[in-house]
PDB file of C-alpha atoms and ligand atoms in Angstrom:
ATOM      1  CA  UNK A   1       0.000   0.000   0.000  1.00  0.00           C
ATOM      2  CA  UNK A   2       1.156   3.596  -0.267  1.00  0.00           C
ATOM      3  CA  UNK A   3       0.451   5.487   2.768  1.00  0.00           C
ATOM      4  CA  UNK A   4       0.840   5.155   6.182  1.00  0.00           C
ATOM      5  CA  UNK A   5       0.993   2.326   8.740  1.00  0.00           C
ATOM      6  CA  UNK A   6       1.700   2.238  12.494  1.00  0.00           C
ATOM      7  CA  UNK A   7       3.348  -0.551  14.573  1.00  0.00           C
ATOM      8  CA  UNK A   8       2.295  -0.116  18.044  1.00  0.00           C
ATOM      9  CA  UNK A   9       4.236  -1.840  20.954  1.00  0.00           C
ATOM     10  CA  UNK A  10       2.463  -2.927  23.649  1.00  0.00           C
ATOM     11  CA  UNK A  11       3.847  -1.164  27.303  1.00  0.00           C
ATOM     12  CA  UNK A  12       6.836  -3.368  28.358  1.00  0.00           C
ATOM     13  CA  UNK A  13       7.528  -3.849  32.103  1.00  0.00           C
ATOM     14  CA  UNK A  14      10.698  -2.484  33.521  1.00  0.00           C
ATOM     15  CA  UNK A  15      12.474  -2.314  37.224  1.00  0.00           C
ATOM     16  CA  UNK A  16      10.876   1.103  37.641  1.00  0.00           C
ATOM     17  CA  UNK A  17      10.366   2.960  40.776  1.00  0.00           C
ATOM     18  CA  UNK A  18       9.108   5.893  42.431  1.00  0.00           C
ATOM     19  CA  UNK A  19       8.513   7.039  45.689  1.00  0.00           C
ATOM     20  CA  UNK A  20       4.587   6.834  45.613  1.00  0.00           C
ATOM     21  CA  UNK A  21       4.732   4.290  43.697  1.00  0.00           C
ATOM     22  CA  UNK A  22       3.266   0.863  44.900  1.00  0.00           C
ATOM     23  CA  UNK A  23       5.986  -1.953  44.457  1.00  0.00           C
ATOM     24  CA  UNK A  24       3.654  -4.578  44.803  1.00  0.00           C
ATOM     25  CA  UNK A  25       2.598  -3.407  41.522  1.00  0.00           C
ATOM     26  CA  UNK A  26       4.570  -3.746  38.247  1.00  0.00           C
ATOM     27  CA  UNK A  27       5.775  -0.958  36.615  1.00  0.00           C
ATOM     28  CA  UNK A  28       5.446  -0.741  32.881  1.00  0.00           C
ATOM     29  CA  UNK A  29       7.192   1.591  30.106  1.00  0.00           C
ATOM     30  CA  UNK A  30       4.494   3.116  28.012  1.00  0.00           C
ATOM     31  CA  UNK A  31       2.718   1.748  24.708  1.00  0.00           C
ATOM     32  CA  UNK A  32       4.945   3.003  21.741  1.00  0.00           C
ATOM     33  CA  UNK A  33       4.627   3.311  18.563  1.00  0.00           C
ATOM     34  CA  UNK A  34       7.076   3.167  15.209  1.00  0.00           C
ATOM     35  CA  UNK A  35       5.688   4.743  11.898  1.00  0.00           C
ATOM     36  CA  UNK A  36       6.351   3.819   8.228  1.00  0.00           C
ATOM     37  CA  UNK A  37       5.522   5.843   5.614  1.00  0.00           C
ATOM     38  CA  UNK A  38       4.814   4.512   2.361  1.00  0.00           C
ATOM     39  CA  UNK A  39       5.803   5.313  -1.008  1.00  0.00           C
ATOM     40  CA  UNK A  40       5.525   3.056  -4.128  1.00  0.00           C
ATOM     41  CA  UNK A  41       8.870   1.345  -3.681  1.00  0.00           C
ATOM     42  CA  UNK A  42      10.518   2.941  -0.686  1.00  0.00           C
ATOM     43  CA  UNK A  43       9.357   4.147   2.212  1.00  0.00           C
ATOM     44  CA  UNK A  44      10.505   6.013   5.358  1.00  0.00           C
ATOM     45  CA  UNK A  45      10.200   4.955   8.970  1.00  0.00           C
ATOM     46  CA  UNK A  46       9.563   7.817  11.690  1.00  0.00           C
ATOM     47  CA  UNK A  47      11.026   6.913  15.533  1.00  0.00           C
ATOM     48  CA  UNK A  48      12.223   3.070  16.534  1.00  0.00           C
ATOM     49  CA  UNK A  49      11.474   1.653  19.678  1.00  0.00           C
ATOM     50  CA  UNK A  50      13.701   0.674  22.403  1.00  0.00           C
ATOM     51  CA  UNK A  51      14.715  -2.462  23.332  1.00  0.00           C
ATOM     52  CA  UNK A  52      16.285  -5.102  20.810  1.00  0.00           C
ATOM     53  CA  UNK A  53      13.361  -7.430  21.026  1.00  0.00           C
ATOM     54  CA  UNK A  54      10.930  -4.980  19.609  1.00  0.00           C
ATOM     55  CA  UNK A  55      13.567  -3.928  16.936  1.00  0.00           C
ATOM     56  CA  UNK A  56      13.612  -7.719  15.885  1.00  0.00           C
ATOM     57  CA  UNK A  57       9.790  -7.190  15.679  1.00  0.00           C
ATOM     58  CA  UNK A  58       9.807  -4.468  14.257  1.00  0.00           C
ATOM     59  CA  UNK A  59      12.136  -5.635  10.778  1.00  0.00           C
ATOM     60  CA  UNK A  60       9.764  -8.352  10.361  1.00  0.00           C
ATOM     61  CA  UNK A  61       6.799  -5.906  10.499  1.00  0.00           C
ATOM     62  CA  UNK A  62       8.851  -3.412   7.974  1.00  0.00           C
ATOM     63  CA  UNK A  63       9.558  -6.734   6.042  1.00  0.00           C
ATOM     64  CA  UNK A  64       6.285  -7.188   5.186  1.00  0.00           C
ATOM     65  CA  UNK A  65       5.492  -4.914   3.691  1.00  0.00           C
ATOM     66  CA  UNK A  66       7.626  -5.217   0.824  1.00  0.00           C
ATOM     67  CA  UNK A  67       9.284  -1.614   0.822  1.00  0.00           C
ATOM     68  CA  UNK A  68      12.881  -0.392   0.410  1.00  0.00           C
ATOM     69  CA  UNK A  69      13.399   1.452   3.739  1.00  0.00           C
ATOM     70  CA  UNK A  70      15.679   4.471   2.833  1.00  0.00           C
ATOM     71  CA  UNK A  71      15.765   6.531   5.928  1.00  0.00           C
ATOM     72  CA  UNK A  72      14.825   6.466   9.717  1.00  0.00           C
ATOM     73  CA  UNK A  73      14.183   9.527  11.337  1.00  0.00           C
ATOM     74  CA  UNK A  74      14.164  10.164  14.875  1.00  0.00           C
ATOM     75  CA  UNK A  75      11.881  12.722  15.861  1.00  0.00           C
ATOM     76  CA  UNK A  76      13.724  13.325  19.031  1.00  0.00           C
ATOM     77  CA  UNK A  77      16.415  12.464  21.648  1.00  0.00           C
ATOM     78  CA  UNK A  78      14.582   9.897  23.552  1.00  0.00           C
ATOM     79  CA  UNK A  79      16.210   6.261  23.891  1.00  0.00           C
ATOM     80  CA  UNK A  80      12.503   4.693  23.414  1.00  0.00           C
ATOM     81  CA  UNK A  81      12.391   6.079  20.192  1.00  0.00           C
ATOM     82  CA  UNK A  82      15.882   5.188  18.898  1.00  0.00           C
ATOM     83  CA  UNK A  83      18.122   2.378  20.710  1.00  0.00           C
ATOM     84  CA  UNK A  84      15.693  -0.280  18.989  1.00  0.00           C
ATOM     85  CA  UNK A  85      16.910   0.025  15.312  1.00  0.00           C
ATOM     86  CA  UNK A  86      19.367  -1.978  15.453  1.00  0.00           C
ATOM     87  CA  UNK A  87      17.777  -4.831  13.704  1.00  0.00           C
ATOM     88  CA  UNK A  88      16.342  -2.685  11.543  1.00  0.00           C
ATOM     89  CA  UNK A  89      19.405  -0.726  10.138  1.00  0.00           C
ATOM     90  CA  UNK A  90      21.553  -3.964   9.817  1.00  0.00           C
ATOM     91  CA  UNK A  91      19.039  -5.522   7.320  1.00  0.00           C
ATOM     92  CA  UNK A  92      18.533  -1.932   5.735  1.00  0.00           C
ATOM     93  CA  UNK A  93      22.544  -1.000   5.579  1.00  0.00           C
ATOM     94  CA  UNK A  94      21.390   2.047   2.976  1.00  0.00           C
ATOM     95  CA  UNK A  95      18.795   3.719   4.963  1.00  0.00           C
ATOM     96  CA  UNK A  96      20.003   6.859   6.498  1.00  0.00           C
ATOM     97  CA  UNK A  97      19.886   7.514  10.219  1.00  0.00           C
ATOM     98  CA  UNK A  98      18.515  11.022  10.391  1.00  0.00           C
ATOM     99  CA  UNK A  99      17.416  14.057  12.811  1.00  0.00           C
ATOM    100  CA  UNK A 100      16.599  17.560  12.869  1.00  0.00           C
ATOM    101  CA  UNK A 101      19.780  18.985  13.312  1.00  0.00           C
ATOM    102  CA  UNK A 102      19.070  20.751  16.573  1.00  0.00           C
ATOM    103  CA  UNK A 103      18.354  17.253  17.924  1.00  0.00           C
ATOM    104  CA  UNK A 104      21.721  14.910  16.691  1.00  0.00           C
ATOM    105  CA  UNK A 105      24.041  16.673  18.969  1.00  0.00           C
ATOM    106  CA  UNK A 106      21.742  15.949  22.171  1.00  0.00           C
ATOM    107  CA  UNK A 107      20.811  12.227  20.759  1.00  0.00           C
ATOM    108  CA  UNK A 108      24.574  12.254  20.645  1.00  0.00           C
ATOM    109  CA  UNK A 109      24.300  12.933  24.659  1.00  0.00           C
ATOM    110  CA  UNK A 110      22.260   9.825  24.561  1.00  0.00           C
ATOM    111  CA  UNK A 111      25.021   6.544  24.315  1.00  0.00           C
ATOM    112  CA  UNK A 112      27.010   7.880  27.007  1.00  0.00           C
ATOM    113  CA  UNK A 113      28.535   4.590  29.279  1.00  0.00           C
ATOM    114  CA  UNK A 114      26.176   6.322  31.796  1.00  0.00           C
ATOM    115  CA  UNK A 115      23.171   6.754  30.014  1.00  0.00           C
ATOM    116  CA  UNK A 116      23.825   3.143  28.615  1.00  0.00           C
ATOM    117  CA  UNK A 117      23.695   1.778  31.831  1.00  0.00           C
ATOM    118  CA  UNK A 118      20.703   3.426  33.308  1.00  0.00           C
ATOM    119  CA  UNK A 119      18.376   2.372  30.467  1.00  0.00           C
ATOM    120  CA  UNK A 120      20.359  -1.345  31.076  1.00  0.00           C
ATOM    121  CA  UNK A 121      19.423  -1.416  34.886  1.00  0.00           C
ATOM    122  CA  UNK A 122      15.801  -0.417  33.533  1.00  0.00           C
ATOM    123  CA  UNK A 123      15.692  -3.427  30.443  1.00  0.00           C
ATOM    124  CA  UNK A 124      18.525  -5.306  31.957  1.00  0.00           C
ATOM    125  CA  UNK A 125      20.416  -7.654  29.094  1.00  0.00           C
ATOM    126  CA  UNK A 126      17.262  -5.966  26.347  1.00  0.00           C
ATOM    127  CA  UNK A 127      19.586  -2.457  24.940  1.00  0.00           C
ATOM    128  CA  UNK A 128      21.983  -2.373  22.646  1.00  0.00           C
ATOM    129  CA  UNK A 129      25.446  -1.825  23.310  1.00  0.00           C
ATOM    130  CA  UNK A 130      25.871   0.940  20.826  1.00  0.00           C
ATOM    131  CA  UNK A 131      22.878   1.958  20.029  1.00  0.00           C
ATOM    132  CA  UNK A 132      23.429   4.263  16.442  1.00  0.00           C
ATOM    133  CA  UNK A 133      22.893   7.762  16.727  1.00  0.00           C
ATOM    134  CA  UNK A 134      21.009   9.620  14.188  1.00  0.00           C
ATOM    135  CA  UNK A 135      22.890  12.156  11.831  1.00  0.00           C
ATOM    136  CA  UNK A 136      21.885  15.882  11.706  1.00  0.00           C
ATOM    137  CA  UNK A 137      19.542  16.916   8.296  1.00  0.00           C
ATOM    138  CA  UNK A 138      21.074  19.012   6.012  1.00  0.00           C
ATOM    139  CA  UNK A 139      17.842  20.471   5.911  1.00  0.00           C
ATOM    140  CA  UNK A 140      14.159  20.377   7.024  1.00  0.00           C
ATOM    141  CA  UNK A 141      13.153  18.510   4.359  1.00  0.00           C
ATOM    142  CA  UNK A 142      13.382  14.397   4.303  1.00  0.00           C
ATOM    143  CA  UNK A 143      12.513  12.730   0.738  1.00  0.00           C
ATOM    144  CA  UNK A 144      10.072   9.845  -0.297  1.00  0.00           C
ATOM    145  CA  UNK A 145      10.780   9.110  -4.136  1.00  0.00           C
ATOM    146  CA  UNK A 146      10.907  12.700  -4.557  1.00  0.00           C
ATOM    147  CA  UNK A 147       8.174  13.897  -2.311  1.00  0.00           C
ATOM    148  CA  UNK A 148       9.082  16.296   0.747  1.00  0.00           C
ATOM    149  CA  UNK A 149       8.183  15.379   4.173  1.00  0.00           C
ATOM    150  CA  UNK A 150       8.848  18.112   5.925  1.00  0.00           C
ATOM    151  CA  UNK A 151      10.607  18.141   9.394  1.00  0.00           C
ATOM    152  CA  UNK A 152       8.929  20.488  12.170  1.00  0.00           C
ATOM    153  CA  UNK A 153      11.018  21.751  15.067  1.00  0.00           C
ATOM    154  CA  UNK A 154       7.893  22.835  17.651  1.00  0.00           C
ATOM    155  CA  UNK A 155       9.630  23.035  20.920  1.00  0.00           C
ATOM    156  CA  UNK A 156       9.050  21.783  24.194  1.00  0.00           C
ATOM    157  CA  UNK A 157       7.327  18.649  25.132  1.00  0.00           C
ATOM    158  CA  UNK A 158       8.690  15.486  26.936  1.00  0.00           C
ATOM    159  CA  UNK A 159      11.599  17.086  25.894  1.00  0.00           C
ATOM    160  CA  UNK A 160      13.173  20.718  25.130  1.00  0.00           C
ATOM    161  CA  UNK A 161      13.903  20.054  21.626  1.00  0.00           C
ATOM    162  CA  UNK A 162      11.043  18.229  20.066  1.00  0.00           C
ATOM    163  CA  UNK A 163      10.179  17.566  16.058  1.00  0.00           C
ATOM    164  CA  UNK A 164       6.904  16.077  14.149  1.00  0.00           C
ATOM    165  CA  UNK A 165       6.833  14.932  10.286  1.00  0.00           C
ATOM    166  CA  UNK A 166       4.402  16.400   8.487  1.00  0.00           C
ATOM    167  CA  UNK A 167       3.158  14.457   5.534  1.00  0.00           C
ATOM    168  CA  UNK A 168       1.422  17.199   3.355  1.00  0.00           C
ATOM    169  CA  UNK A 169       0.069  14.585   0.903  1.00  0.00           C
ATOM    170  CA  UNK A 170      -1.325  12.153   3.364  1.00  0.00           C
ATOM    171  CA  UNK A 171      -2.703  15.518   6.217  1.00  0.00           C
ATOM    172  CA  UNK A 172      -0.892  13.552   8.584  1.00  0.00           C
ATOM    173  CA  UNK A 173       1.527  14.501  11.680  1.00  0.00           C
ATOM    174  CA  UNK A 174       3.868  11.941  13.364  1.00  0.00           C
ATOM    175  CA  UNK A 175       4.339  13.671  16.211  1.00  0.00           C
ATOM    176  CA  UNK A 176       6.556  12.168  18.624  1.00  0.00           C
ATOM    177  CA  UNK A 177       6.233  12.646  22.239  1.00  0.00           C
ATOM    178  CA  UNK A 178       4.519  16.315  21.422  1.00  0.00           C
ATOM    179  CA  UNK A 179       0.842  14.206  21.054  1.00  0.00           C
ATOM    180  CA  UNK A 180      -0.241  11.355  23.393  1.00  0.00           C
ATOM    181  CA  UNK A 181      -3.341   8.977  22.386  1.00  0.00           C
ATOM    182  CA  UNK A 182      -5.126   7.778  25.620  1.00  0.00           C
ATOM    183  CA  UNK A 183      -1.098   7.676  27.763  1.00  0.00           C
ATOM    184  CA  UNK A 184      -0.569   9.499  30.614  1.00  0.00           C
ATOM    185  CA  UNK A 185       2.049  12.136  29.410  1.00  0.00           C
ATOM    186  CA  UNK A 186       5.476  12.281  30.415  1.00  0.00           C
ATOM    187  CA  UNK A 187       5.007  15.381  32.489  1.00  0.00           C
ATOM    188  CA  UNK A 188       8.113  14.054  35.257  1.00  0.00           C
ATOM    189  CA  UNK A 189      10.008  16.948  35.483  1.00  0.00           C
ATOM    190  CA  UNK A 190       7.760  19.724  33.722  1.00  0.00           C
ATOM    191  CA  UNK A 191       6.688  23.040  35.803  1.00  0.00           C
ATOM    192  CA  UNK A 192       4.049  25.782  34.633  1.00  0.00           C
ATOM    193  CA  UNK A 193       6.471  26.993  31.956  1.00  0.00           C
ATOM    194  CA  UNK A 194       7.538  24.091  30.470  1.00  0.00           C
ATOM    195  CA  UNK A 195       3.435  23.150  30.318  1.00  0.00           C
ATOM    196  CA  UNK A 196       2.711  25.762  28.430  1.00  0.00           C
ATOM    197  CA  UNK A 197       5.213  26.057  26.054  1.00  0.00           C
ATOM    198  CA  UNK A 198       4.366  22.001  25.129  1.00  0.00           C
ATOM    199  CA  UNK A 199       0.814  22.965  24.702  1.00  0.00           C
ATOM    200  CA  UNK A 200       2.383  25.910  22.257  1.00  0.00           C
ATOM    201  CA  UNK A 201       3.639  22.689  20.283  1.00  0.00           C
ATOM    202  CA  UNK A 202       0.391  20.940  19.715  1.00  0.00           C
ATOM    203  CA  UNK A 203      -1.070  24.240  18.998  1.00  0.00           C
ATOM    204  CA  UNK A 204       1.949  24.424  16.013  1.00  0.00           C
ATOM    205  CA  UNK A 205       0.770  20.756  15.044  1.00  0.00           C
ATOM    206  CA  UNK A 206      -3.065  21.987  15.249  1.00  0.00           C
ATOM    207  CA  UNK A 207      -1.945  24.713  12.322  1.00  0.00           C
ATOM    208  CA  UNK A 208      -0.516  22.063  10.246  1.00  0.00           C
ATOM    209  CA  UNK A 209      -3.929  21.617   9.700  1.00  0.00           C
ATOM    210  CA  UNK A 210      -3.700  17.707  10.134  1.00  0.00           C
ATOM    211  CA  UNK A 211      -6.554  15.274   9.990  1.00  0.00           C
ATOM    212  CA  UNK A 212      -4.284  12.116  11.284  1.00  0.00           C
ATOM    213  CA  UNK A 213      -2.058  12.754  14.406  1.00  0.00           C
ATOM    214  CA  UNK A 214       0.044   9.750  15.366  1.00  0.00           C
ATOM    215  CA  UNK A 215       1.373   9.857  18.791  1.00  0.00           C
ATOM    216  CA  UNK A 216       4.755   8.281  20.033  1.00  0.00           C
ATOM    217  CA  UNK A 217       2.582   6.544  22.716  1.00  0.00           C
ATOM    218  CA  UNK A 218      -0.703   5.233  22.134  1.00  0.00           C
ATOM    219  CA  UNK A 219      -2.819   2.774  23.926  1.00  0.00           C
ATOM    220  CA  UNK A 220      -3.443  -0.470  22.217  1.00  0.00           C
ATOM    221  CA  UNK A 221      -7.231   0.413  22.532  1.00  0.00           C
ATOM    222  CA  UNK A 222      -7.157   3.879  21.703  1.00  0.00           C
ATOM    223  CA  UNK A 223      -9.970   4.691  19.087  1.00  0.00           C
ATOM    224  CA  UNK A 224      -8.201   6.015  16.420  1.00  0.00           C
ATOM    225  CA  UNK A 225      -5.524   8.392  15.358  1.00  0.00           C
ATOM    226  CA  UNK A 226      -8.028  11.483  15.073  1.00  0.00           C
ATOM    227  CA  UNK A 227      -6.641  14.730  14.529  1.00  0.00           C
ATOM    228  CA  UNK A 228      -8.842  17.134  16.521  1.00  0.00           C
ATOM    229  CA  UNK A 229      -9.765  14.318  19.306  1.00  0.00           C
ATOM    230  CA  UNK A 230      -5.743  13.742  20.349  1.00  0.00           C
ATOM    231  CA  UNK A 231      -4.771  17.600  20.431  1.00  0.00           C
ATOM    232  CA  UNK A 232      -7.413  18.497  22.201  1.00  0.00           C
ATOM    233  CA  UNK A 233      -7.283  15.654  24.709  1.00  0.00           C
ATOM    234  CA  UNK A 234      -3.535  16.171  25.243  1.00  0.00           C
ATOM    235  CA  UNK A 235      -3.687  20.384  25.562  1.00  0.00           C
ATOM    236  CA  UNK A 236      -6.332  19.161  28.661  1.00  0.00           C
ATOM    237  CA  UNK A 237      -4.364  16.975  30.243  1.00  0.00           C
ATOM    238  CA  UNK A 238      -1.802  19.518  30.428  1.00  0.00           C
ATOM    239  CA  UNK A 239      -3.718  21.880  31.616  1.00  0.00           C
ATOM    240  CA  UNK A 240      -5.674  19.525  34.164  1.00  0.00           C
ATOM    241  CA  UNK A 241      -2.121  18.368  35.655  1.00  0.00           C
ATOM    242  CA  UNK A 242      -1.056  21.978  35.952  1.00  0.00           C
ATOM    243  CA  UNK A 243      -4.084  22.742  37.733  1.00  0.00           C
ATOM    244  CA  UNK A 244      -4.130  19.964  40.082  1.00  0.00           C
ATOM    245  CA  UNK A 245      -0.344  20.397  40.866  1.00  0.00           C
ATOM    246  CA  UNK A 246      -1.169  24.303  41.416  1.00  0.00           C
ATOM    247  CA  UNK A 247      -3.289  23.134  44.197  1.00  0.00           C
ATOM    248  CA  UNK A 248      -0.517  21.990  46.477  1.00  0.00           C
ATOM    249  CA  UNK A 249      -1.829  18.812  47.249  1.00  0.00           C
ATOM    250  CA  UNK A 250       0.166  16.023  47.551  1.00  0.00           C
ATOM    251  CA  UNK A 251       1.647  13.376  44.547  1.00  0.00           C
ATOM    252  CA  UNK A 252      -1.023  10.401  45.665  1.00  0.00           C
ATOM    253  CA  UNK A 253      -3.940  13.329  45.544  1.00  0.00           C
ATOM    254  CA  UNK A 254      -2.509  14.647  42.205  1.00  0.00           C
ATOM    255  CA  UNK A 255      -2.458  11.101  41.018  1.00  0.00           C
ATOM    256  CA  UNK A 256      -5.986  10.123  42.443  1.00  0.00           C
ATOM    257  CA  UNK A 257      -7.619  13.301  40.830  1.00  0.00           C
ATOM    258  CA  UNK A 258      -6.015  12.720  36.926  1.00  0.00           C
ATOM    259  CA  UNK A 259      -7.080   8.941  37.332  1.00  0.00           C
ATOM    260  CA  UNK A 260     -10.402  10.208  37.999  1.00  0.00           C
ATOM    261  CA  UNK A 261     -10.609  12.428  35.070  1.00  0.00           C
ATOM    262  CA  UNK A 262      -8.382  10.055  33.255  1.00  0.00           C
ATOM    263  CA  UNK A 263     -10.018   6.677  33.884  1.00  0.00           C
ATOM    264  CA  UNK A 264      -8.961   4.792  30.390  1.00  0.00           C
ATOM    265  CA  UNK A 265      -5.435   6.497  30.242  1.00  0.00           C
ATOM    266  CA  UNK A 266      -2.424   3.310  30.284  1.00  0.00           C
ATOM    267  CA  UNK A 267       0.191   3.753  32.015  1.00  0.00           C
ATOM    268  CA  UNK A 268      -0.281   4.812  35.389  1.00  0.00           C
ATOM    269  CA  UNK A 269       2.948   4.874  36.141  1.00  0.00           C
ATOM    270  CA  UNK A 270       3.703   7.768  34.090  1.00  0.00           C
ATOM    271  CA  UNK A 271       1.827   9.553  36.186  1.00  0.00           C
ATOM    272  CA  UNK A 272       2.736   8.535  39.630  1.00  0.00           C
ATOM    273  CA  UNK A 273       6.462   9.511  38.545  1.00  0.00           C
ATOM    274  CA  UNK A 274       5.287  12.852  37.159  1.00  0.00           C
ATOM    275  CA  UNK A 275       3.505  13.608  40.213  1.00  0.00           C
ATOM    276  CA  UNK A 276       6.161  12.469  42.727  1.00  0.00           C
ATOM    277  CA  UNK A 277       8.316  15.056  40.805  1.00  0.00           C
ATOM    278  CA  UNK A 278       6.424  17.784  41.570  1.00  0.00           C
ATOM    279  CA  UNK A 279       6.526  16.950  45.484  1.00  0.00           C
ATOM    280  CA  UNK A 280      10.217  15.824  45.648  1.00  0.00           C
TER     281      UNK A 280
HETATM  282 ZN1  LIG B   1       8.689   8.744  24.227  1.00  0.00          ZN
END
C-alpha cells in the first residue's frame, strides 16, 4: 500500500520505581509506537522503539510490507524512540539515520557509558550496546521518491527540543512525544512553563492543519488516530495536571484526581512519577 501504517508496541515492564509508587505493583514503560511511511517502492520509517526485542519485531513488520526502507528519522532524543533500530538498520545498511539537526548533537548525549547503563538497569540484558545515533539533516526537508516530508522543530514537550513529520500529501503529523493517544504524558520533570510552552507545540501541530495525528505513545485500545480528538485531549491533560499540581496537594492526591478524570489512560505509572516530581 502507499500510505501510512503504524506498529504499536504494547507497554513493556521495567524495574521502575518511584517514591509513591506501589511496588507490589509492576511498573510498565508506556505503549509506543514506530511509523512507516509509504511510497511506491521505498518508504521512510519515523522513531524506533527501544529495546532489541521490539527492533527484531519491528524488521519483520517493515519486512512485510515489501518496501525499500531508505531513511529512519528520529523525531527526538529519547532512547525509546531510537536504541531499537538496530535490527532494523543492519538488514537496511542504505537507509540513512537522520534528525533535525538541533536534535543529533543531544541524541549524541544519549550513548554515554552512563546513560547506557541506566536504560540497562531499567531493560537489563534488552539495549543495545551501541545503540546508532542519528545524523543531523542538512535540511528540514526528508525525501520519499521525490516527495518532501517536511521536518517540524515545535519546541518543548517530553523534551526541550522536540520535532513532528508532516506528511502534506497524506494531512498527517507523526508527532513524537509532542501528542499522546489515551497515555498518561510524560510530564516528570515539567513546571508551569515548560506546560505551556508544550501545549504551544500541539497548537503548532493543530496549524498544520492535520486530519491524522500519530502519537509516540498510544494505547493499544485507543480509538483512532483522530486529529482534533488527540490535540485536544492532550492540551487538557496539560492543563488539568497543571491545575491539580497548582493546588498543592500532595503526589497520591494529584495522582488520584487525573485517574479520575483520566479513567482509560495506560500507564499509570507515568503519572505517579510525574507527580512524585512535583513533590520531591
Ligand atoms: Zn517517548
Amino acid at each position: 500500500m502507499v500510505g501510512l501504517s503504524v506498529f504499536l508496541s504494547p507497554y513493556k515492564p521495567f524495574t521502575g520505581a518511584s517514591k509513591s509508587w506501589d511496588p507490589a505493583t509492576q511498573a510498565t514503560w508506556p505503549a509506543s509506537t514506530a511509523t512507516l511511511i509509504e511510497g511506491e517502492r521505498d518508504a521512510v520509517l519515523v522513531d524506533g522503539l527501544m529495546t532489541l526485542a521490539e527492533g527484531d519485531e519491528l524488521l519483520a513488520w517493515i519486512r512485510q510490507s515489501g518496501k525499500r526502507l531508505t531513511a529512519v528519522y528520529v523525531t527526538h532524543a529519547h532512547a525509546d524512540h531510537f536504541f531499537g533500530l538496530e535490527p532494523v538498520l543492519t538488514a537496511f545498511p542504505d537507509a540513512d539515520l537522520v534528525t533535525h539537526a538541533s536534535v543529533a548533537p543531544v541524541a549524541a548525549g544519549q550513548v554515554s557509558t552512563g546513560a547506557l547503563a541506566l536504560w540497562n538497569s531499567y531493560f537489563p540484558g534488552q539495549i543495545s550496546e551501541h545503540p546508532a545515533v542519528p545524523a543531523a539533516l542538512p535540511t528540514d526537508d526528508l525525501l520519499l521518491e521525490g516527495q518532501s516530508l517536511k521536518t517540524v522543530l515545535v519546541g518543548q514537550s517530553d523534551v526541550e527540543l522536540s520535532t513532528v513529520v508532516h506528511v502534506p500529501w497524506l494531512d498527517a503529523v507523526v508527532a513524537g512525544d509532542v501528542a499522546y493517544n489515551r497515555v498518561h504524558m510524560w510530564l516528570a520533570g515539567s513546571d508551569p512553563k515548560t506546560r505551556a510552552a508544550w501545549i504551544d507545540s500541539l497548537d503548532a501541530i493543530e496549524a498544520l492543519r492535520p486530519v491524522t495525528v500519530i502519537s509516540g505513545h498510544k494505547d493499544p485500545d485507543a480509538p483512532d488516530d483522530d486529529a482534533t480528538r488527540i490535540l485536544d485531549e492532550s492540551r487538557q491533560y496539560i492543563r488539568d495536571f497543571d491545575a491539580v499540581v497548582a493546588t498543592g496537594d500532595p503526589a497520591p492526591q494529584i495522582v488520584a484526581k487525573m485517574v479520575a478524570k483520566y479513567p482509560a489512560f495506560g500507564n499509570p505509572y507515568t503519572l505517579t512519577y510525574a507527580a512524585d516530581s512535583q513533590r520531591p
